[in-house]
Coordinates of C-alpha atoms and ligand atoms in Angstrom, one line a residue:
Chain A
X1 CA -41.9 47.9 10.3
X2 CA -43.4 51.7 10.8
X3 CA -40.8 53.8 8.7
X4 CA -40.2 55.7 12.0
X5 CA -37.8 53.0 13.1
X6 CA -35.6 53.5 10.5
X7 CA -35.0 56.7 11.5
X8 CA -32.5 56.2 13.9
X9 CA -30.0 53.6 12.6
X10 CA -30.1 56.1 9.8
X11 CA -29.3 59.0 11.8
X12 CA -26.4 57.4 13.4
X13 CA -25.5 56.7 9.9
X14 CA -25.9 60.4 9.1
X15 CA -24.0 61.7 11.6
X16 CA -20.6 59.6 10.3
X17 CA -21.1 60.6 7.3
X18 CA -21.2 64.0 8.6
X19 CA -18.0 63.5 10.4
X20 CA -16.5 62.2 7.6
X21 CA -17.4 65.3 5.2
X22 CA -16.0 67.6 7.3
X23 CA -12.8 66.0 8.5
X24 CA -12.0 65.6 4.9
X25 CA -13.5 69.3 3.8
X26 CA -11.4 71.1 6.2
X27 CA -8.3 68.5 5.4
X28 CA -8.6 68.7 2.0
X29 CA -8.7 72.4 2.0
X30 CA -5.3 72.4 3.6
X31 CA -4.0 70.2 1.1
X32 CA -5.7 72.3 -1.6
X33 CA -4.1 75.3 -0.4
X34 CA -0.6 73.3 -0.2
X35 CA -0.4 71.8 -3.8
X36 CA -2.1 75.1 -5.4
X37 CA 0.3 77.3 -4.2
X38 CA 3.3 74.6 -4.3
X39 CA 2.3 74.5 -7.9
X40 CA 2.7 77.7 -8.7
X41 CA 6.7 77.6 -6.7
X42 CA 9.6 78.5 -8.5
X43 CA 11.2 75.8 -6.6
X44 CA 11.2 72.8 -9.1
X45 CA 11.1 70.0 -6.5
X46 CA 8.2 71.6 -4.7
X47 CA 6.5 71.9 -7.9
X48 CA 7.0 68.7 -8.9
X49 CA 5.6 67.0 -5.9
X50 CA 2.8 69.5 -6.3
X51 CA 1.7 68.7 -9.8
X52 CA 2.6 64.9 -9.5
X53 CA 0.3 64.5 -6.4
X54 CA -2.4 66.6 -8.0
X55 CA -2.3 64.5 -11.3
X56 CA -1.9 60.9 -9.6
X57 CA -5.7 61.9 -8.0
X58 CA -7.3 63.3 -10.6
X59 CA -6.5 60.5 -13.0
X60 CA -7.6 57.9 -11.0
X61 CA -10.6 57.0 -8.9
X62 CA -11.7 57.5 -5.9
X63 CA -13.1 54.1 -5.1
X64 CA -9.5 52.8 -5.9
X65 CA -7.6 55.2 -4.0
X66 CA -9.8 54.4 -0.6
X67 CA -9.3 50.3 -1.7
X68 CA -5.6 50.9 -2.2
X69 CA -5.0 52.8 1.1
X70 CA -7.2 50.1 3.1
X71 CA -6.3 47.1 1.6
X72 CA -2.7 47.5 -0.2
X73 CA -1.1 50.3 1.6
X74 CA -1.1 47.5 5.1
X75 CA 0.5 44.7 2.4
X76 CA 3.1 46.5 0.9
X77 CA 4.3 48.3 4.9
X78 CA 3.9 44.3 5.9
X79 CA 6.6 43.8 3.0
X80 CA 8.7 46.2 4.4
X81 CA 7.9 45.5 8.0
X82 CA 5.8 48.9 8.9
X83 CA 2.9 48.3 10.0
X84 CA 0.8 50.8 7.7
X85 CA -2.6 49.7 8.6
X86 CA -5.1 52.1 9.0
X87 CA -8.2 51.6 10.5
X88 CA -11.7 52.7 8.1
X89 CA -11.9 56.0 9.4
X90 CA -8.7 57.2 8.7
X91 CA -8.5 55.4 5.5
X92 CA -11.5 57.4 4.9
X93 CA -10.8 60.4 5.7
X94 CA -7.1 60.2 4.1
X95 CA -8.6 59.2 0.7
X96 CA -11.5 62.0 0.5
X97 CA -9.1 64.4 1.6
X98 CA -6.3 63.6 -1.1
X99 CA -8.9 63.7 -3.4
X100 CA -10.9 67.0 -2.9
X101 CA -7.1 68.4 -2.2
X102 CA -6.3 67.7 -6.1
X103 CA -9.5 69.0 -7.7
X104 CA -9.1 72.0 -5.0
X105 CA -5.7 72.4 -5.5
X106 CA -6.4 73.6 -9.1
X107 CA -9.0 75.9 -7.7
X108 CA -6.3 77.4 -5.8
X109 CA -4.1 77.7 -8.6
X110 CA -6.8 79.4 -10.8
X111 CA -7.7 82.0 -8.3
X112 CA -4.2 83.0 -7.4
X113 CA -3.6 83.2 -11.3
X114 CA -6.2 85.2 -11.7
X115 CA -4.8 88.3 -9.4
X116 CA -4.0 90.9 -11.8
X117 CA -0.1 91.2 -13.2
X118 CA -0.2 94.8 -11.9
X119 CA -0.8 93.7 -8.3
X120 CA 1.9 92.0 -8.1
X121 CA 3.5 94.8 -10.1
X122 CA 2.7 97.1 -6.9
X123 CA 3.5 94.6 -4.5
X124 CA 7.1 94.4 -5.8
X125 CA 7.6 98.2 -6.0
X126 CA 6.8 98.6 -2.3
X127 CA 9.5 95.9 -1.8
X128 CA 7.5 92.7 -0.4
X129 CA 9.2 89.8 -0.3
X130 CA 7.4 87.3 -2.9
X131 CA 6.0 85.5 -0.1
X132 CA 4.5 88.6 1.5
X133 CA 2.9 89.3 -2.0
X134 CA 1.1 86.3 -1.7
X135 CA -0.1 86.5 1.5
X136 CA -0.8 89.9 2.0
X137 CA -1.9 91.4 -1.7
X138 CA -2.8 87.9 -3.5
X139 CA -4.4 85.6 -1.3
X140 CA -6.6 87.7 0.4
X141 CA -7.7 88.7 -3.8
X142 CA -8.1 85.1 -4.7
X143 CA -9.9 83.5 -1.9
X144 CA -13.0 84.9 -2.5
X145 CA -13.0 83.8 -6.3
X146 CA -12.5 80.2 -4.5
X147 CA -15.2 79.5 -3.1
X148 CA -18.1 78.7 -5.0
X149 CA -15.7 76.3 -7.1
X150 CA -15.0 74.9 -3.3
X151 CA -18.5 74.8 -2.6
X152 CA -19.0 72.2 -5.4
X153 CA -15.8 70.2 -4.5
X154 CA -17.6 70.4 -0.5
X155 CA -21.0 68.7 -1.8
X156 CA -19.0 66.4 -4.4
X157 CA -17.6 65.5 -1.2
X158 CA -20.4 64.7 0.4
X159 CA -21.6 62.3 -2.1
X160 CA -18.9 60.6 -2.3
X161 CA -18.4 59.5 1.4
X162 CA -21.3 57.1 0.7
X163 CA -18.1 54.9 -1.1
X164 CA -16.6 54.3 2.1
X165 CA -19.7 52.6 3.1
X166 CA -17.5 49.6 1.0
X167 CA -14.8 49.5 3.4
X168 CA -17.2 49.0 6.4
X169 CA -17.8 52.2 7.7
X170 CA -20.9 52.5 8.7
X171 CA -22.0 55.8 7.5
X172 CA -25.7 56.7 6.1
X173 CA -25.2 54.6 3.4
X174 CA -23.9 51.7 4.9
X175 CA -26.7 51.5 7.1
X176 CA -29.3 52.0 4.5
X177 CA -28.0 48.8 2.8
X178 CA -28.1 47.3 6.7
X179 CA -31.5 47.6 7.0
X180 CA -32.4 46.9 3.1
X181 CA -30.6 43.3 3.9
X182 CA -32.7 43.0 6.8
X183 CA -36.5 44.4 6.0
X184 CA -36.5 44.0 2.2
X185 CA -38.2 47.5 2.5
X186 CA -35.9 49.2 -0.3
X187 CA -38.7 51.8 -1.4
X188 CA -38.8 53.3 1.9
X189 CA -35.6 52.9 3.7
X190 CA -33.3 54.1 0.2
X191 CA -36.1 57.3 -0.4
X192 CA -35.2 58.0 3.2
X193 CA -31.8 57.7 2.9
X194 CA -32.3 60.2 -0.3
X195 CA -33.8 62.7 1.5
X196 CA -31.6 62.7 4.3
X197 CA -28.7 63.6 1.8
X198 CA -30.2 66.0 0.5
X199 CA -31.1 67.6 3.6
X200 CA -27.4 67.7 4.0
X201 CA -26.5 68.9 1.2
X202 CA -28.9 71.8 1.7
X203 CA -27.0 72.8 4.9
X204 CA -23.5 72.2 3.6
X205 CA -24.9 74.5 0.7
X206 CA -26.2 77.0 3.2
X207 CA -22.6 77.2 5.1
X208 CA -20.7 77.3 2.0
X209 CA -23.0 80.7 1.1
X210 CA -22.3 81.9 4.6
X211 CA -18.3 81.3 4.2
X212 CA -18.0 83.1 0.8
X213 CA -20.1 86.4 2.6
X214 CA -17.8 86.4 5.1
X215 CA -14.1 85.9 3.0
X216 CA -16.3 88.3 0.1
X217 CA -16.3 91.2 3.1
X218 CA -12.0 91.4 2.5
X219 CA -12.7 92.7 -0.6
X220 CA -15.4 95.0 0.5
X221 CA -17.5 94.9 -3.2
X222 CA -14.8 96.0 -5.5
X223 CA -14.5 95.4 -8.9
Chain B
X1 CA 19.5 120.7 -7.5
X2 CA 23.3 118.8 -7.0
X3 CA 25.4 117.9 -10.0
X4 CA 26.1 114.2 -9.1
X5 CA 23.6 112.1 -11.4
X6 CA 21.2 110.0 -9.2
X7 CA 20.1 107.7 -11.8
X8 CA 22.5 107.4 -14.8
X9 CA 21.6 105.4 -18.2
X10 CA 24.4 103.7 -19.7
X11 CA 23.8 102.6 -23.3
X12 CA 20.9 100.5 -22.4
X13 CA 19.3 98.1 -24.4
X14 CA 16.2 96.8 -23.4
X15 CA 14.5 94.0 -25.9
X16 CA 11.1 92.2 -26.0
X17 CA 11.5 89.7 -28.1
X18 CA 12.5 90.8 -31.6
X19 CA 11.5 94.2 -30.9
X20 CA 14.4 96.5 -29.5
X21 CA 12.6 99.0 -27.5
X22 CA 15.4 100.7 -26.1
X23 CA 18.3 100.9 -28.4
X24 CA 21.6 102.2 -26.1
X25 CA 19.5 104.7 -24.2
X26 CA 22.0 107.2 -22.7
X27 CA 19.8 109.4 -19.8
X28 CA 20.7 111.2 -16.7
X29 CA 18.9 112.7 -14.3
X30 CA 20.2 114.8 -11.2
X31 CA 19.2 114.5 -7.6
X32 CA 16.5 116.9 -6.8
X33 CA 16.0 117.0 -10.8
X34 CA 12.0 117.1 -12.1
X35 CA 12.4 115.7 -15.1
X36 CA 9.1 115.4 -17.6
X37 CA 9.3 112.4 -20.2
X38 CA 6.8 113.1 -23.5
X39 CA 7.1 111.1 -26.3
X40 CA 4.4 109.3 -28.6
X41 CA 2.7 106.2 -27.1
X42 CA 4.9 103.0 -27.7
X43 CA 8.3 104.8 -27.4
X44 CA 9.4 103.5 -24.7
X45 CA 8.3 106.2 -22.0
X46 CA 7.0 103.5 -19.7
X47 CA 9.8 101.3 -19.8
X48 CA 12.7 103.5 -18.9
X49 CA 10.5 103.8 -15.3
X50 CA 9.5 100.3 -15.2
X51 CA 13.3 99.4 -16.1
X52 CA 14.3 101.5 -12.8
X53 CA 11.6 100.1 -10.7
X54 CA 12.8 97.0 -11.5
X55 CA 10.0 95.8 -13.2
X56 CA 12.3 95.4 -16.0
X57 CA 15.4 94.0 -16.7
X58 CA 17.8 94.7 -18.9
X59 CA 19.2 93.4 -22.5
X60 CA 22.8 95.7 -22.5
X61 CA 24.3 98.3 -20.8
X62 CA 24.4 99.4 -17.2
X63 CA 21.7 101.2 -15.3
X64 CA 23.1 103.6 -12.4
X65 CA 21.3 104.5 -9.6
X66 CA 22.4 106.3 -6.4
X67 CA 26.0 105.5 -7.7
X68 CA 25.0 101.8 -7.7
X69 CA 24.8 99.7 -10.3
X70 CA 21.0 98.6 -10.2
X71 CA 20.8 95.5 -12.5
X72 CA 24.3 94.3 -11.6
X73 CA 26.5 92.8 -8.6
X74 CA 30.0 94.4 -8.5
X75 CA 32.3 91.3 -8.0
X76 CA 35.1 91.5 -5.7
X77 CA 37.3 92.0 -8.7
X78 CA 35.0 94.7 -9.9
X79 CA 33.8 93.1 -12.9
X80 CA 29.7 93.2 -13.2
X81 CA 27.4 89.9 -12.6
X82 CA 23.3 90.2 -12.7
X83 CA 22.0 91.4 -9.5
X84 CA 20.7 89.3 -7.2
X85 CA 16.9 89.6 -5.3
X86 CA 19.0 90.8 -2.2
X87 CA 20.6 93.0 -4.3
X88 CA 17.6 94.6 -6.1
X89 CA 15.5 94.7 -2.8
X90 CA 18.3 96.6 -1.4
X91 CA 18.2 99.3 -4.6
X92 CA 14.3 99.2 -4.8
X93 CA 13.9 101.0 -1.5
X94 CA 15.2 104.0 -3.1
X95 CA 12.4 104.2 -5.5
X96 CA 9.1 104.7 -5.6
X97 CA 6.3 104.6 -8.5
X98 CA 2.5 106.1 -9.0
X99 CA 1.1 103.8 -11.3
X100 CA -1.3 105.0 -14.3
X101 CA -4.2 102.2 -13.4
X102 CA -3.4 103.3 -9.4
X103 CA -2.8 99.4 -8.8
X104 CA -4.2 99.7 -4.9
X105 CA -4.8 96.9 -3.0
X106 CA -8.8 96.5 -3.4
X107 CA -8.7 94.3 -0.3
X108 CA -7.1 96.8 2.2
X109 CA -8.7 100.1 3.7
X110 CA -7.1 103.2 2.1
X111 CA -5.1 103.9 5.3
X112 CA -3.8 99.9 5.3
X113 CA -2.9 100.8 1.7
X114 CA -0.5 102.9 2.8
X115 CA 0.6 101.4 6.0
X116 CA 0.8 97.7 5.3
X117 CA 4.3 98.4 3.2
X118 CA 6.2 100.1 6.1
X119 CA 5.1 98.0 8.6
X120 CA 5.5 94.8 6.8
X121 CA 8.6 95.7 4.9
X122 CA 10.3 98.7 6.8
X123 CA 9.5 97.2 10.1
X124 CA 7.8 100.3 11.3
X125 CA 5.5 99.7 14.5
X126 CA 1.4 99.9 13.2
X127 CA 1.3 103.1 15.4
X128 CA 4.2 105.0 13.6
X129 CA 2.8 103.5 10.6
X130 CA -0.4 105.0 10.9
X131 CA 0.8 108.6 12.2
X132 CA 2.6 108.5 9.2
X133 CA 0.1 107.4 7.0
X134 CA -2.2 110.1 8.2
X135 CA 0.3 112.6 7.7
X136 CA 0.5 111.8 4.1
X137 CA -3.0 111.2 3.8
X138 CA -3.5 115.2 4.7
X139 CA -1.2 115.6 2.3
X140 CA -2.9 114.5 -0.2
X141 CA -6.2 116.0 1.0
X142 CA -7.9 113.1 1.5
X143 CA -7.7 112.7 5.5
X144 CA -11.2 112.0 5.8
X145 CA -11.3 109.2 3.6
X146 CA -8.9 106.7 5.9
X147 CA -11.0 104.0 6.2
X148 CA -12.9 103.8 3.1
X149 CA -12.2 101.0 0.3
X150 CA -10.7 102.3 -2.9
X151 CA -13.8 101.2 -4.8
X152 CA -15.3 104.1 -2.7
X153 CA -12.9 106.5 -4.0
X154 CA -12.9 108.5 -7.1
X155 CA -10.5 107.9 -9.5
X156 CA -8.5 111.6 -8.4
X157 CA -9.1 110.0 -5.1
X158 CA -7.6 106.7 -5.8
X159 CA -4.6 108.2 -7.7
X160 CA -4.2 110.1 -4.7
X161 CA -4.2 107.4 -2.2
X162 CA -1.7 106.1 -4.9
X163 CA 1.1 109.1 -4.8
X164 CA 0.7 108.7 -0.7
X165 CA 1.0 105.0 -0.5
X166 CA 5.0 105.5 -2.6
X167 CA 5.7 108.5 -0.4
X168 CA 5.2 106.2 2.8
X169 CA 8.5 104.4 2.0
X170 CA 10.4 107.7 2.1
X171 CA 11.7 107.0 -1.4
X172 CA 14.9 109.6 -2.7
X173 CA 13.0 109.0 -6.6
X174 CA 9.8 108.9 -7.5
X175 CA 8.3 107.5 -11.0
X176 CA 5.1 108.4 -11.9
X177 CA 4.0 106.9 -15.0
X178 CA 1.1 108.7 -17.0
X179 CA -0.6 109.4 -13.5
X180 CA -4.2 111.4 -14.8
X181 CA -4.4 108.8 -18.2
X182 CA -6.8 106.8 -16.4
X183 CA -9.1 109.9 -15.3
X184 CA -11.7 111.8 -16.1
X185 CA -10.7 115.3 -17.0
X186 CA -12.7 117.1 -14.3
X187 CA -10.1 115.2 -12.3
X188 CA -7.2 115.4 -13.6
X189 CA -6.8 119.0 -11.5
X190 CA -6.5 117.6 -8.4
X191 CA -4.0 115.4 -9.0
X192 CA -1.4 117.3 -10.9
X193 CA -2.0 119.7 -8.0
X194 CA -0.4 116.9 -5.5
X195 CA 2.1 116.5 -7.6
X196 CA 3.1 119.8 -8.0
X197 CA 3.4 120.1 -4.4
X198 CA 5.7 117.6 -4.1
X199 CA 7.8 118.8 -6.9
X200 CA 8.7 121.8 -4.5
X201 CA 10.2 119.5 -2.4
X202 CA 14.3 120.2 -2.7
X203 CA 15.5 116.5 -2.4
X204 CA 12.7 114.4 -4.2
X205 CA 13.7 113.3 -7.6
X206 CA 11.1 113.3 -9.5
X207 CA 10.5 111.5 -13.1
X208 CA 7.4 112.3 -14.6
X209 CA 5.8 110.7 -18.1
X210 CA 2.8 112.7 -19.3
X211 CA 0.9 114.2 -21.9
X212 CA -0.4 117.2 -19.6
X213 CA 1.8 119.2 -21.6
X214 CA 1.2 122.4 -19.7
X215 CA 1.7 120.9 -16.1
X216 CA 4.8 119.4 -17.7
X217 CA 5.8 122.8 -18.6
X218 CA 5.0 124.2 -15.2
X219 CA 6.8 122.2 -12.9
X220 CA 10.1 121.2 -14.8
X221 CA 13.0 121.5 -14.8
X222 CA 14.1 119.3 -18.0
X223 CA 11.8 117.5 -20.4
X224 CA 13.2 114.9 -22.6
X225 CA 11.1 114.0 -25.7
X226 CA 11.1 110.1 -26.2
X227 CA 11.0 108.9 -30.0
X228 CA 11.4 105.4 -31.1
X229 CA 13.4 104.7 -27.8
X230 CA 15.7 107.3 -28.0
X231 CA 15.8 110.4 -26.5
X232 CA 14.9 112.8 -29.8
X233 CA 15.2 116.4 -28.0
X234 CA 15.5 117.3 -24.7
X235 CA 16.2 120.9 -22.9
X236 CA 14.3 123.2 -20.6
X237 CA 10.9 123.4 -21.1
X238 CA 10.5 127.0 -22.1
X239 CA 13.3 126.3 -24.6
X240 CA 11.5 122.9 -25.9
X241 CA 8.2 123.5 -25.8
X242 CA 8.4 126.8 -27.5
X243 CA 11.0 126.6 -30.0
X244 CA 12.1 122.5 -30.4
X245 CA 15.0 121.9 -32.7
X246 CA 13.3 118.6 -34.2
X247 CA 10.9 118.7 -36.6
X248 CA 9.5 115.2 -34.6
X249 CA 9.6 117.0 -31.9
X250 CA 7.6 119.7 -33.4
X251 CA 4.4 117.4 -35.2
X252 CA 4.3 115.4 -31.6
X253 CA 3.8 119.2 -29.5
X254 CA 1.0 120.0 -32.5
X255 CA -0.4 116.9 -32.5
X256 CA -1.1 116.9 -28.6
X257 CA -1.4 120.2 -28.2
X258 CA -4.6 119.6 -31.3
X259 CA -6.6 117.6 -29.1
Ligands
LIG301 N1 5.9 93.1 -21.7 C1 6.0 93.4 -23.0 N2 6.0 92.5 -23.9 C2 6.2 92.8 -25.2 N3 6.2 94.1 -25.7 C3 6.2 95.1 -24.8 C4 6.0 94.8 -23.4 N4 6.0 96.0 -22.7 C5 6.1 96.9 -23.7 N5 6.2 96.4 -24.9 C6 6.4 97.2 -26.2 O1 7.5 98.0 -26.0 C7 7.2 99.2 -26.7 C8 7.4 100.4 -25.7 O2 6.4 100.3 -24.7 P1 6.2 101.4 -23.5 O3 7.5 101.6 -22.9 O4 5.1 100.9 -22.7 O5 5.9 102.7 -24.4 P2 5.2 104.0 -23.9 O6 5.1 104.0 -22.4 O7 6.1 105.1 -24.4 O8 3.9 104.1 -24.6 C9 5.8 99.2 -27.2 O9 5.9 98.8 -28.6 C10 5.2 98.1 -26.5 O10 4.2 97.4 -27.2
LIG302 MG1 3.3 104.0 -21.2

């Protein structure tokens, strides 16, 4: 078989996995921003589901999270009579997601934490609330020391969709194994498959750069 | 100048730690009073402001400004709890404070600096926002510089920017804390020169920590020499800078007035 023909089950293959990293990207953001900031709450119940949900997936793997969601979440709803099964996507999705959210989540932390004392300081004199503080004077601070840390979590991300490949999702890794089973033509089809993850990691790179121009312009060059 | 004092000190304690930094601090200040605080560094100068911008707590006594207790909630039966947030927003917006390091907002245009608090706090619409900001921008000479980014500003600027963003919320007191440490001398001038402007205005009380000893001199009407948090000396400053009573008082004035 010409290597040409692999090309296209591959593709298809590329493009879920592109789905995939940014469904969970942009998800896992949201979380990140969540369990940062709930983190840092004076509200002890908020911070405690904050920090429990950002230990639980840093201290355990990934590949065991997605098996656990897929396989044991529908069991144990089944045992209480919900049915909780989810189909590979969303299992996907839902597992990348919590786990980018817990590394980001202490991203989010760091950079809010690392807004000067007298900030605040002048914040409070001018009589914000504590919530306008963060919004209006820290976040806006901090986001731009996030994002190169988030562009790392974004391309960790990418890499690891290729796990999902093990709950029968056919993404570009899954259909490099497809075709491996079927030609015996590893060399080829897995040098391909190499290349074409690292073409997207070149792009998610590239728009990761473009992201943290754009947030960088709220803080106009200072410091 | 009224006789009513607008911020009152009651024996205040203020502790960090083992170290007792104010040790039952008795101070008042009139309204309309421009009132110069000198002292070496480490006595306590910053906190008394920092204490009445609530920046602060407090360790002991009772803190009075505007007749209101500022760290405590009078009870129905008069007795005196620990304020509240409600409580101290409520007191804060009587109060205003110029920071030595300017502490702007790096994020936010110099004209947002000043707006962004009224509007978001005050409730002000952006338009009367703005025409007010502007105002106080010419104020402070610097109406041509709206739209620039602090980092664009010098530091004369910046401090500037500072005294106009308090002024915005239309405080009765304003604190300035060491506001031409952080500059470079050639500076300093035009700074001191806002400042002094505002210290003709009648109503503005005005609490001032400095080691421009001359400006000091110039434009008030009491200075109170800080030692070891306690006030050492304090009287009109013809009266203390000329001829203190304390011999502290009298190595501090040589030793600045060396340098
Ligand atoms: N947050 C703090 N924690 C511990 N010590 C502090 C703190 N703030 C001030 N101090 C100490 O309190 C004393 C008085 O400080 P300050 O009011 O800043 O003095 P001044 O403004 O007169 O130089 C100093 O010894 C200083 O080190
Ligand atoms: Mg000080």
């Amino acid at each position: 078989m010409d290597w040409t023909q692999y090309l296209n089950p591959l593709m298809l293959g590329a493009w879920v996995t592109i789905e995939l990293t940014i469904y969970s990207t942009v998800f896992g953001a949201i979380l990140a921003f969540a369990a940062g900031i709930g983190k840092l709450a004076h509200n002890p119940l908020i911070k405690a589901i904050s920090i429990g949900y950002i230990e639980i997936f840093r201290g355990t793997s990934l590949l065991v999270q997605l098996f656990w969601l897929y396989f044991a979440l529908p069991v144990a709803g089944q045992a209480i009579g919900i049915d909780l099964r989810l189909p590979p996507v969303a299992a996907g999705v839902l597992a990348l997601s919590l786990n980018i959210g817990a590394y980001g989540a202490e991203v989010v932390r760091g950079a809010i934490q690392s807004v000067s004392k007298e900030q605040y300081e002048a914040a409070r004199a001018l009589n914000f609330t504590p919530r306008q503080a963060l919004w209006r004077v820290a976040l806006p601070q901090a986001i731009p020391e996030m994002m190169p840390p988030f562009g790392n979590l974004a391309i960790q991300n990418l890499k690891d969709t290729a796990l999902v490949s093990l709950i029968s999702l056919s993404d570009l890794a899954f259909r490099a194994e497809q075709l491996r089973n079927f030609t015996q033509d590893s060399t080829t089809i897995y040098t391909l498959a190499l290349l074409m993850y690292f073409g997207l990691a070149l792009v998610l790179t590239a728009m990761m750069k473009l992201l943290e121009r754009f947030v960088g312009r709220w803080r106009a060059g200072a410091r | 100048m009224s006789d009513e004092p607008i911020i009152k000190f009651d024996k205040v304690v203020k502790r960090f730690g083992d170290l007792t930094v104010l040790n039952e601090l008795d101070f008042e200040v009139k309204k309309g009073e421009k009132v110069s605080i000198i002292g070496p560094s480490g006595s306590g100068k910053s906190t008394v402001l920092r204490i009445l911008m609530t920046l602060e707590d407090i360790n002991g006594g009772v803190v009075t400004v505007g007749g209101e207790p500022l760290w405590h909630e009078k009870g129905p039966d008069g007795s005196l709890a620990p304020a509240s947030e409600t409580h101290l927003r409520k007191m804060r917006t009587q109060l205003g404070m110029v920071f030595q390091q300017f502490n702007l907002f790096p994020h936010m245009t110099v004209l947002r600096n000043i707006t962004e608090a009224p509007v978001q706090v005050l409730g002000l619409s952006k338009q009367e926002a703005k025409q007010r900001g502007e105002e106080l921008l010419e104020l402070v000479g610097l109406a041509d510089q709206a739209q620039k980014y602090p980092h664009q500003l010098s530091g004369g600027q910046q401090q500037r920017v500072g005294i106009a963003r308090a002024l915005a919320m239309r405080p009765n007191i304003l604190l300035f804390d060491e506001p031409t440490s952080a500059l470079d001398p050639e500076l300093v001038g035009e700074v001191l020169n806002v400042i002094g402007k505002l210290a003709e205005e009648h109503d503005l009380t005005m609490l001032l920590v400095t080691h421009e000893m001359r400006f000091a001199r110039e434009v008030s009407d009491r200075v109170c020499f800080f030692d070891q948090g306690r006030i050492r000396e304090e009287g009109a400053p013809e009266d203390l800078f000329t001829d203190p009573n304390e011999e502290r008082t009298r190595e501090f004035l040589q030793a600045v007035l060396d340098n």
